[in-house]
Short mmCIF file of C-alpha atoms in Angstrom, two decimals:
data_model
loop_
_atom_site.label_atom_id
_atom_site.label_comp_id
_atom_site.label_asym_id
_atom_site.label_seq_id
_atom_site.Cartn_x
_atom_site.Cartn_y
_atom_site.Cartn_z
CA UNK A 1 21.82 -16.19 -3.13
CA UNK A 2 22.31 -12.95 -5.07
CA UNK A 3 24.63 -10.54 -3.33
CA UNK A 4 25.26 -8.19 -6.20
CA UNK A 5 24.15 -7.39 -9.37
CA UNK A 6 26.80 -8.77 -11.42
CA UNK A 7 25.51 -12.34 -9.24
CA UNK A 8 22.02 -11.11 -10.51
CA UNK A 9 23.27 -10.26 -14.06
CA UNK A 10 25.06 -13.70 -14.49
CA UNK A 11 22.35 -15.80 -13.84
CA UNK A 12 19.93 -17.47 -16.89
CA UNK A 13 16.50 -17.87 -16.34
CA UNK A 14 16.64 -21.91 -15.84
CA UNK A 15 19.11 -20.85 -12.20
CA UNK A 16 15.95 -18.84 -11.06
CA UNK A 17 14.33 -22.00 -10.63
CA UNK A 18 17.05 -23.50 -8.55
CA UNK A 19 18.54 -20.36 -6.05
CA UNK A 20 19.51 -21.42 -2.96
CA UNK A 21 16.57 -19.82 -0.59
CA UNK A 22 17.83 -16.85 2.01
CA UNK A 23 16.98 -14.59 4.35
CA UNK A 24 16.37 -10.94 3.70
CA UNK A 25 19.88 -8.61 4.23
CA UNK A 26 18.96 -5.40 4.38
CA UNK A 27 21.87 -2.66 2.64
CA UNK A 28 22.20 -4.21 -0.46
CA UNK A 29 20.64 -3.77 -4.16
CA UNK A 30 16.53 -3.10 -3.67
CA UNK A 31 15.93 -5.90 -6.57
CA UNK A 32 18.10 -8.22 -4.87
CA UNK A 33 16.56 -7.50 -1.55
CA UNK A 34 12.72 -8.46 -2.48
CA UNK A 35 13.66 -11.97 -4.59
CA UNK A 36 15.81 -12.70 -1.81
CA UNK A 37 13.33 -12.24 0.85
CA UNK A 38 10.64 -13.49 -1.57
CA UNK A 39 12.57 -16.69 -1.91
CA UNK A 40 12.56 -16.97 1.72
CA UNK A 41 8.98 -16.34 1.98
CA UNK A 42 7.99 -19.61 -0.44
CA UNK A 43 9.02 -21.74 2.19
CA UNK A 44 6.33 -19.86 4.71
CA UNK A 45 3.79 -18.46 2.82
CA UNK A 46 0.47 -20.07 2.12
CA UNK A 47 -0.52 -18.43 -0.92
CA UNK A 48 0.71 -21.17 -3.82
CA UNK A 49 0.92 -18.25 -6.15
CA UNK A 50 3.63 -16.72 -4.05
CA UNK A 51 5.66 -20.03 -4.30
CA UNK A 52 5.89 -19.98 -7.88
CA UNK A 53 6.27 -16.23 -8.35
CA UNK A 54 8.93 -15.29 -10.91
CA UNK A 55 10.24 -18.34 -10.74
CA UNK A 56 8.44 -19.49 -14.76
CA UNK A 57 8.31 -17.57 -18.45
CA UNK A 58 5.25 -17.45 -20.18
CA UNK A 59 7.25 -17.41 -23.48
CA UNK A 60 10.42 -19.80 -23.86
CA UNK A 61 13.27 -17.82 -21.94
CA UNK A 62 13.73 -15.12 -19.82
CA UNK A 63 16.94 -13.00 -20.11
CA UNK A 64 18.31 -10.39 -17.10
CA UNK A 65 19.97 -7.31 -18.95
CA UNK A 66 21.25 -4.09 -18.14
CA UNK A 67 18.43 -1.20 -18.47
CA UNK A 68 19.45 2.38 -18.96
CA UNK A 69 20.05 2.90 -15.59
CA UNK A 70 22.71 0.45 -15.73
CA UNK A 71 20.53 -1.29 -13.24
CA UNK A 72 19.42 -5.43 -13.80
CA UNK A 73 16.00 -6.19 -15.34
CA UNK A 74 14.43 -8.61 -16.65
CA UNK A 75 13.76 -9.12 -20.74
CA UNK A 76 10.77 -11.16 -21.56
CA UNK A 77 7.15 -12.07 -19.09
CA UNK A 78 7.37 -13.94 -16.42
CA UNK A 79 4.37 -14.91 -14.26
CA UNK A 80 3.93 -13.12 -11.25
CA UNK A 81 1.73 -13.58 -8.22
CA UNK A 82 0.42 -9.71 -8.00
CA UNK A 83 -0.14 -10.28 -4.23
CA UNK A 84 0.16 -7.34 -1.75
CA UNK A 85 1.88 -9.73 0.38
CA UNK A 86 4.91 -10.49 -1.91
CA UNK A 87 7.84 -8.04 -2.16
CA UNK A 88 8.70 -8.09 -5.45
CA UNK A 89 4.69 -7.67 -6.72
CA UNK A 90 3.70 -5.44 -3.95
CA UNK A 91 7.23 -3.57 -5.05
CA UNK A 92 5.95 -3.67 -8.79
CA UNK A 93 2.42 -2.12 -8.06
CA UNK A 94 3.75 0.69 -5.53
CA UNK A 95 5.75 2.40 -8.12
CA UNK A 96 3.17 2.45 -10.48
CA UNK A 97 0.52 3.99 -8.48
CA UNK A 98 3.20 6.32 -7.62
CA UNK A 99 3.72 7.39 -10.56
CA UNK A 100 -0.06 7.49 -11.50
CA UNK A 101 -1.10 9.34 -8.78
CA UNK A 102 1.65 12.01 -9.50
CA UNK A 103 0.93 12.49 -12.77
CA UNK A 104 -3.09 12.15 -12.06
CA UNK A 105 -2.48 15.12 -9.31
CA UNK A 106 -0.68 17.55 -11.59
CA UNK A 107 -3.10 17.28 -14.35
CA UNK A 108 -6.43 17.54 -11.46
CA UNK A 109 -4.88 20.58 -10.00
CA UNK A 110 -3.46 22.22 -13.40
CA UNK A 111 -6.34 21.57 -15.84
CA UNK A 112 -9.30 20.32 -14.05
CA UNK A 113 -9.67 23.54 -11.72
CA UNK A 114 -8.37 21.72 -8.61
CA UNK A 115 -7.95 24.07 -5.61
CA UNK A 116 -7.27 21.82 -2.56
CA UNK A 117 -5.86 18.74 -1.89
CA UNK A 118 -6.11 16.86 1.86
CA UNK A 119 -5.07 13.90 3.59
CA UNK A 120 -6.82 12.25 6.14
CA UNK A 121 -6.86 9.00 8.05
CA UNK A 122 -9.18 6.58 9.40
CA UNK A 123 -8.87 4.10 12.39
CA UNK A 124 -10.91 2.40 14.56
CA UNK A 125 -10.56 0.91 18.38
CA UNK A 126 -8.79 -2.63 18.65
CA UNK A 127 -7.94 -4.81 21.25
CA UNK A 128 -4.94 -7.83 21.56
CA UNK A 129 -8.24 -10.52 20.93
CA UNK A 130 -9.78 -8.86 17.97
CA UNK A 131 -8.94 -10.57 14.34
CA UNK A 132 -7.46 -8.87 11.92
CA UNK A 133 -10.82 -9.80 9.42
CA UNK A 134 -13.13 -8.39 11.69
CA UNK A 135 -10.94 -5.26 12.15
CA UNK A 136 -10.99 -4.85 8.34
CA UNK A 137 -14.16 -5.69 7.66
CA UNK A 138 -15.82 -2.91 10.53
CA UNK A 139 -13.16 -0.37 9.29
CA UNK A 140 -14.33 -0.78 5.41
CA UNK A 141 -18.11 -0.32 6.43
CA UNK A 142 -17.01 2.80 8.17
CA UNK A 143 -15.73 4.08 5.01
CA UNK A 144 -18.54 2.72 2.51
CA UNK A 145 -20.73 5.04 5.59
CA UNK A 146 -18.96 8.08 5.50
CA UNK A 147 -18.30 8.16 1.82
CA UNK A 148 -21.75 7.39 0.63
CA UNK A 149 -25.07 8.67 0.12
CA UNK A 150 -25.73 11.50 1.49
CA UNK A 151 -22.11 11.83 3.03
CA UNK A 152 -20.88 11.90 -0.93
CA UNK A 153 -23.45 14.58 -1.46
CA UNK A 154 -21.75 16.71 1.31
CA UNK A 155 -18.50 16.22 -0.28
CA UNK A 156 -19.81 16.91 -3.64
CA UNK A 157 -21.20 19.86 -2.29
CA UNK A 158 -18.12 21.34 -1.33
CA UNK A 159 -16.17 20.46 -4.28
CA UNK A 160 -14.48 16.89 -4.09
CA UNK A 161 -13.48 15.88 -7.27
CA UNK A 162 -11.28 12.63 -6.99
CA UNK A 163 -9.76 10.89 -4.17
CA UNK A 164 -7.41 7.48 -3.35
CA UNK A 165 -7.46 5.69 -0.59
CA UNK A 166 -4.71 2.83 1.05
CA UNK A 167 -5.09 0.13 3.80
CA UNK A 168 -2.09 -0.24 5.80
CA UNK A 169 -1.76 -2.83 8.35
CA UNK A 170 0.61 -2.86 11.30
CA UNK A 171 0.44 -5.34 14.68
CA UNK A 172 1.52 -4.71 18.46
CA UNK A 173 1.81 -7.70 20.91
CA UNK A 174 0.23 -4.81 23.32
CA UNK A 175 -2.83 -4.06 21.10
CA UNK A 176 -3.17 -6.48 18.57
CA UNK A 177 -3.92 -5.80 14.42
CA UNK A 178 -4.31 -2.33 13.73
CA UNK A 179 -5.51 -1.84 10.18
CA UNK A 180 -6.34 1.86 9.02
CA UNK A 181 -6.83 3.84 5.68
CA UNK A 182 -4.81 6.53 4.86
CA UNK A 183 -6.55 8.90 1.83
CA UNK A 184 -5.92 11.37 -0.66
CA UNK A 185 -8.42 14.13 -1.92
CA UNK A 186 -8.88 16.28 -4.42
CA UNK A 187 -11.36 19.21 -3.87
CA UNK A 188 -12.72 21.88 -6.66
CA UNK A 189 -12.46 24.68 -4.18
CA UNK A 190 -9.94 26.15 -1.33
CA UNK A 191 -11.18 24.68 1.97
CA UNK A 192 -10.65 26.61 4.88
CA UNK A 193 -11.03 25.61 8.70
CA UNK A 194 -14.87 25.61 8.94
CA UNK A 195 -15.28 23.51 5.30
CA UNK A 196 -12.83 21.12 7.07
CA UNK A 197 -14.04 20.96 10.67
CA UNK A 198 -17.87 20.23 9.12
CA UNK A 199 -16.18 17.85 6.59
CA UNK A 200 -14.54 16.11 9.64
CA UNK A 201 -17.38 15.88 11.70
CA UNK A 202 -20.13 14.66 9.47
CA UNK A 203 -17.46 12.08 8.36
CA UNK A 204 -16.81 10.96 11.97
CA UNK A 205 -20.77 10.95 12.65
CA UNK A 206 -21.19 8.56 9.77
CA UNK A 207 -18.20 6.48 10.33
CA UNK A 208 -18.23 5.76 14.16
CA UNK A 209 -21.66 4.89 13.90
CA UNK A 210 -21.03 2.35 11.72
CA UNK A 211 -17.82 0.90 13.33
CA UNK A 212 -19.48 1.24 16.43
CA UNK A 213 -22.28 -0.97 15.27
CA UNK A 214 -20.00 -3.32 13.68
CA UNK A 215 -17.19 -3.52 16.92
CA UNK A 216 -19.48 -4.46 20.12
CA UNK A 217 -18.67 -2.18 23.26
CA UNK A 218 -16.30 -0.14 20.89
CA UNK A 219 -15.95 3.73 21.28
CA UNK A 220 -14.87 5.32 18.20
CA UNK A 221 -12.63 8.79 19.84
CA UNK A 222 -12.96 11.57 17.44
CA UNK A 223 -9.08 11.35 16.60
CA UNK A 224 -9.64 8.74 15.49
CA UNK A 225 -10.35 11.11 12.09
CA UNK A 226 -7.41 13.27 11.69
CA UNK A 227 -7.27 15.82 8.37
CA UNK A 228 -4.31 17.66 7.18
CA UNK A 229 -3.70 20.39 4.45
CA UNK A 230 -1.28 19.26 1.79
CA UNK A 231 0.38 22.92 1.56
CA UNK A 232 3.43 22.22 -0.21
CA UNK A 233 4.27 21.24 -4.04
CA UNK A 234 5.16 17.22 -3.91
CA UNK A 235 3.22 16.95 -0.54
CA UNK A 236 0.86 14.29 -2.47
CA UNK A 237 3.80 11.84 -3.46
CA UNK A 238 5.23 11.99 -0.29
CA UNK A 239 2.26 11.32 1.10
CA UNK A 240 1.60 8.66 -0.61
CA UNK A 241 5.12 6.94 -0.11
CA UNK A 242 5.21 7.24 3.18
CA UNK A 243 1.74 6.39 4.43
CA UNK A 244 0.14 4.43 1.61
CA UNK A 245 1.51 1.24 0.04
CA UNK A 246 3.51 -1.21 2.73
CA UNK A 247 6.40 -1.69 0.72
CA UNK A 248 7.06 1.87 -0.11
CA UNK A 249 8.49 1.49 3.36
CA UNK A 250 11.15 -1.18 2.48
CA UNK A 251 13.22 0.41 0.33
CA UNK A 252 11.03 2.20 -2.60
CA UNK A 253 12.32 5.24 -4.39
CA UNK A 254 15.54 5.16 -1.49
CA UNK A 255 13.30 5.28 1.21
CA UNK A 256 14.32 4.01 4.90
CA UNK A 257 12.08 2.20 7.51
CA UNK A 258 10.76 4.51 9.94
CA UNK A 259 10.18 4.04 13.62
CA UNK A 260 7.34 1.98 14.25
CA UNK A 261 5.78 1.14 17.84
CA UNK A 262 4.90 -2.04 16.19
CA UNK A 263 5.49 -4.41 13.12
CA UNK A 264 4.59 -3.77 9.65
CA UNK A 265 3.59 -6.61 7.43
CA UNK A 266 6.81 -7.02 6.26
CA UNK A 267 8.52 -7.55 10.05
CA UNK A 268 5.54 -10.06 9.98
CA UNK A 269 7.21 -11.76 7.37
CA UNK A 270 10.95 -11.51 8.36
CA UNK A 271 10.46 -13.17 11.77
CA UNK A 272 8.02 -15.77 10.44
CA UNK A 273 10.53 -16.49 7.95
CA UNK A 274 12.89 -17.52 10.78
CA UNK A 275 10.41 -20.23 11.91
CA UNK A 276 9.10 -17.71 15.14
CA UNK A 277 5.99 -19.52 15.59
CA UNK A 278 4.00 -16.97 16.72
CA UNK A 279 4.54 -15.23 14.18
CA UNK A 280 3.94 -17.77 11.58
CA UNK A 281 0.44 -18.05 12.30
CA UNK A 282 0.50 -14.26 12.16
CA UNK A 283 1.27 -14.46 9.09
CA UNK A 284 -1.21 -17.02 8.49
CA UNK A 285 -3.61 -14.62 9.46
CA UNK A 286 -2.80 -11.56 7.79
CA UNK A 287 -2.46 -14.02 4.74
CA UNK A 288 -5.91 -15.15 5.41
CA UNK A 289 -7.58 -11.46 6.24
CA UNK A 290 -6.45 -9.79 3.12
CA UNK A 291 -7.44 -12.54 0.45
CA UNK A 292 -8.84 -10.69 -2.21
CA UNK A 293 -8.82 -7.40 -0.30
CA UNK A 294 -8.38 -3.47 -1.94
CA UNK A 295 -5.66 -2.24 -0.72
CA UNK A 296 -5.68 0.73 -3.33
CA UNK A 297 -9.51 2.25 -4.57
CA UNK A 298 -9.61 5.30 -6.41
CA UNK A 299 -12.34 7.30 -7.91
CA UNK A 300 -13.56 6.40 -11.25
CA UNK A 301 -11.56 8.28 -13.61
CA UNK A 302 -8.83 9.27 -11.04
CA UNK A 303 -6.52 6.11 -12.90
CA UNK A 304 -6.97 7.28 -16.34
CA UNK A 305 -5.97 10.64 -15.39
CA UNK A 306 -2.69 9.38 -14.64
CA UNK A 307 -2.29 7.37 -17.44
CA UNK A 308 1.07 8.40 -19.56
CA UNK A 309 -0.10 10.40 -22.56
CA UNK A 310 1.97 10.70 -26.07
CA UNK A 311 2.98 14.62 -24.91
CA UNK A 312 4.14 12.44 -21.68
CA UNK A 313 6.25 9.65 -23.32
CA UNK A 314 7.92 12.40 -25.84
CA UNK A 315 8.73 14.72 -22.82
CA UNK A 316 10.53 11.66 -20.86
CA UNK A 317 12.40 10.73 -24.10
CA UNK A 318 13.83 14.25 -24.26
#
């Protein structure tokens, strides 16, 4: 088991093969903390990707250095699952939709005439007996509802220009799965409280009838749409690490859990990872229910704007 970087500096790529598999210990190095919960994970997870993640070099070695942070990484490829489910990819991806997203707002809001930027969420009713597929499945048609045709018109109408939405995923043993979509958006003109409150409500018309439709006997409360303001520089990154990406909340950019009235995907995994079998086959589940899923969807073109330019890379070599 690593327990340090110098432990994580001192070992060659043919020892990654070979590390003794352990649980997750919270407090130490972040880097340490996902392959060390990932290792644990291989022995659970059903995903055969996931087993072998990090563990082979597509070229003939791999060699763990010191970056110029002083902090380990790793010199040359090594194949990697890309699963939302595995700490060290899900880790990967959150920082760099971070990043884009940062970069993406300043340039929306700076040179694209953007005016307004709000966050709003999106759940739907669930019970202890509903599955975690069906959940996702009737909260995605909700969404594809309220953000097409002629609700995208509306939008367009009052000046969206990009937006970025997240699935999260959390689970109760009082109400079951609860799967929601947290969102980002950019608008071409300052909102006030009656743009919003007509935004809101053709959004929740379109949406609950679909859930609704989708979710027998379901009654789809009008908080279940809430809207905020961003009204603060930074608002969108914080944001986005806090409600977005799962693993933002293990650790990313120094971040601590928060209080949760359930489990996140990642307590999933810890107590499965003890052999709990309940929630192994939660796990099994939420494994199943997110195969192939979009956890991240942006608007076209909202990506590229947050790709690094050449002005970009000379500014962060300064």
């Amino acid at each position: 088991m690593f327990t340090s970087n110098e432990d994580f500096e001192r070992t060659d790529s043919s020892a990654l093969l070979t590390i003794e598999p352990c649980l997750f210990r919270p407090g130490t190095n972040g880097i340490i903390d996902k392959w060390n919960r990932l290792q644990r994970l291989r022995q659970y997870t059903s995903r055969t990707t996931t087993k072998v993640c990090g563990l082979y070099a597509s070229g003939s070695f791999v060699e763990v250095i010191k970056n110029d942070s002083g902090k380990p990484a790793i010199k040359g490829a090594l194949h990697y699952c890309q699963s939302r489910l595995c700490p060290l990819c899900q880790s990967r991806a959150s920082a760099s939709n971070i990043h884009t997203l940062e970069r993406a707002s300043a340039r929306i809001m700076n040179e694209m005439g953007g005016k307004f930027i709000l966050f709003s969420t999106y759940t739907l009713p669930h019970k202890k007996t509903s599955s975690l597929k069906s959940l996702i499945d009737a909260l995605n048609k909700g969404i594809h509802s309220a953000f097409s045709g002629r609700g995208r018109q509306m939008m367009k109408g009052y000046g969206l220009l990009h937006y970025a939405r997240f699935l999260e995923i959390t689970y109760s043993e009082q109400n079951g799965w609860h799967p929601h979509i947290h969102m980002v958006s950019w608008w071409g003109k300052k909102l006030d409280d009656e743009d919003i409150d007509a935004l809101k409500n053709d959004a929740y018309l379109r949406f609950s009838r679909s859930v609704e439709r989708s979710i027998k006997g379901a009654m789809v409360a009008r908080s279940a749409i809430d809207y905020q303001e961003a009204n603060e520089e930074g608002a969108v990154v914080r944001y986005v690490s806090k409600n977005s990406i799962p693993a933002l909340k293990e650790g990313l950019l120094s971040q601590n859990k928060v209080a949760w009235s359930g489990d996140t995907i990642w307590d999933i995994q810890e107590k499965a990872c003890t052999g709990d079998e309940h929630y192994l086959k939660l796990l099994m589940e939420l494994e199943k229910a997110t195969h192939r899923r979009r956890w991240v969807s942006m608007s076209q073109g909202l990506s590229a704007l947050g790709t690094l330019t050449t002005d970009d890379i000379e500014t962060q070599a300064c």
